[in-house]
Amino acid sequence: MEKNYRPTPIDTRDVLLPENLLKLTERIAENVHDVWAVGRMAEGWTYGPVKDAEKKTTPLLLPYRDLPESEKEYDRNTALETLKLIVKMGYVIKKRDA
């Protein structure tokens, strides 16, 4: 493990997302959780009241709506920072007409 690792995320504090992308954040956060859960389950993890790496149990194998707010915030931040990075890098996100 690299002992001198210093994370250097791209600064997105200057990015203001339009309302339609802010609304998208929650759906992305839910998907981030679901992708994580599918990966954990594929590794043999199951729901348990406490996290136990040996038994491969975690209390977070729940639907997104049932997660503690602190866990939802973690996923929301991941979604928000990803959207902000995409915009900062010059990409435009727009919804196709249905």
PDB file of C-alpha atoms in Angstrom, residues 54-93:
ATOM      1  CA  GLU A  54     -15.334 -13.042   8.015  1.00  0.00           C
ATOM      2  CA  LYS A  55     -19.012 -13.964   7.822  1.00  0.00           C
ATOM      3  CA  LYS A  56     -19.535 -11.552   4.922  1.00  0.00           C
ATOM      4  CA  THR A  57     -22.535  -9.863   6.496  1.00  0.00           C
ATOM      5  CA  THR A  58     -23.491  -6.201   6.347  1.00  0.00           C
ATOM      6  CA  PRO A  59     -26.494  -4.208   7.550  1.00  0.00           C
ATOM      7  CA  LEU A  60     -26.377  -2.175   4.327  1.00  0.00           C
ATOM      8  CA  LEU A  61     -27.774  -4.865   2.032  1.00  0.00           C
ATOM      9  CA  LEU A  62     -31.135  -3.156   2.038  1.00  0.00           C
ATOM     10  CA  PRO A  63     -33.155  -1.279  -0.560  1.00  0.00           C
ATOM     11  CA  TYR A  64     -31.890   2.296  -0.887  1.00  0.00           C
ATOM     12  CA  ARG A  65     -35.100   3.707   0.605  1.00  0.00           C
ATOM     13  CA  ASP A  66     -34.434   1.749   3.830  1.00  0.00           C
ATOM     14  CA  LEU A  67     -30.819   2.868   4.311  1.00  0.00           C
ATOM     15  CA  PRO A  68     -29.873   5.183   7.157  1.00  0.00           C
ATOM     16  CA  GLU A  69     -29.740   8.803   5.997  1.00  0.00           C
ATOM     17  CA  SER A  70     -25.949   8.875   6.530  1.00  0.00           C
ATOM     18  CA  GLU A  71     -25.503   6.101   3.957  1.00  0.00           C
ATOM     19  CA  LYS A  72     -27.843   7.803   1.499  1.00  0.00           C
ATOM     20  CA  GLU A  73     -25.761  10.980   1.872  1.00  0.00           C
ATOM     21  CA  TYR A  74     -22.610   9.049   0.954  1.00  0.00           C
ATOM     22  CA  ASP A  75     -24.248   7.789  -2.256  1.00  0.00           C
ATOM     23  CA  ARG A  76     -25.757  11.217  -3.005  1.00  0.00           C
ATOM     24  CA  ASN A  77     -22.351  12.844  -2.683  1.00  0.00           C
ATOM     25  CA  THR A  78     -20.851  10.294  -5.079  1.00  0.00           C
ATOM     26  CA  ALA A  79     -23.617  11.016  -7.588  1.00  0.00           C
ATOM     27  CA  LEU A  80     -23.409  14.784  -7.166  1.00  0.00           C
ATOM     28  CA  GLU A  81     -19.623  14.917  -7.503  1.00  0.00           C
ATOM     29  CA  THR A  82     -19.757  12.683 -10.579  1.00  0.00           C
ATOM     30  CA  LEU A  83     -22.293  14.952 -12.274  1.00  0.00           C
ATOM     31  CA  LYS A  84     -20.297  18.039 -11.340  1.00  0.00           C
ATOM     32  CA  LEU A  85     -17.101  16.491 -12.717  1.00  0.00           C
ATOM     33  CA  ILE A  86     -18.813  15.628 -16.013  1.00  0.00           C
ATOM     34  CA  VAL A  87     -19.991  19.229 -16.379  1.00  0.00           C
ATOM     35  CA  LYS A  88     -16.616  20.644 -15.332  1.00  0.00           C
ATOM     36  CA  MET A  89     -14.916  18.517 -17.987  1.00  0.00           C
ATOM     37  CA  GLY A  90     -17.026  20.249 -20.623  1.00  0.00           C
ATOM     38  CA  TYR A  91     -19.677  17.629 -21.269  1.00  0.00           C
ATOM     39  CA  VAL A  92     -23.324  18.488 -21.641  1.00  0.00           C
ATOM     40  CA  ILE A  93     -25.949  16.212 -20.154  1.00  0.00           C
TER      41      ILE A  93
END
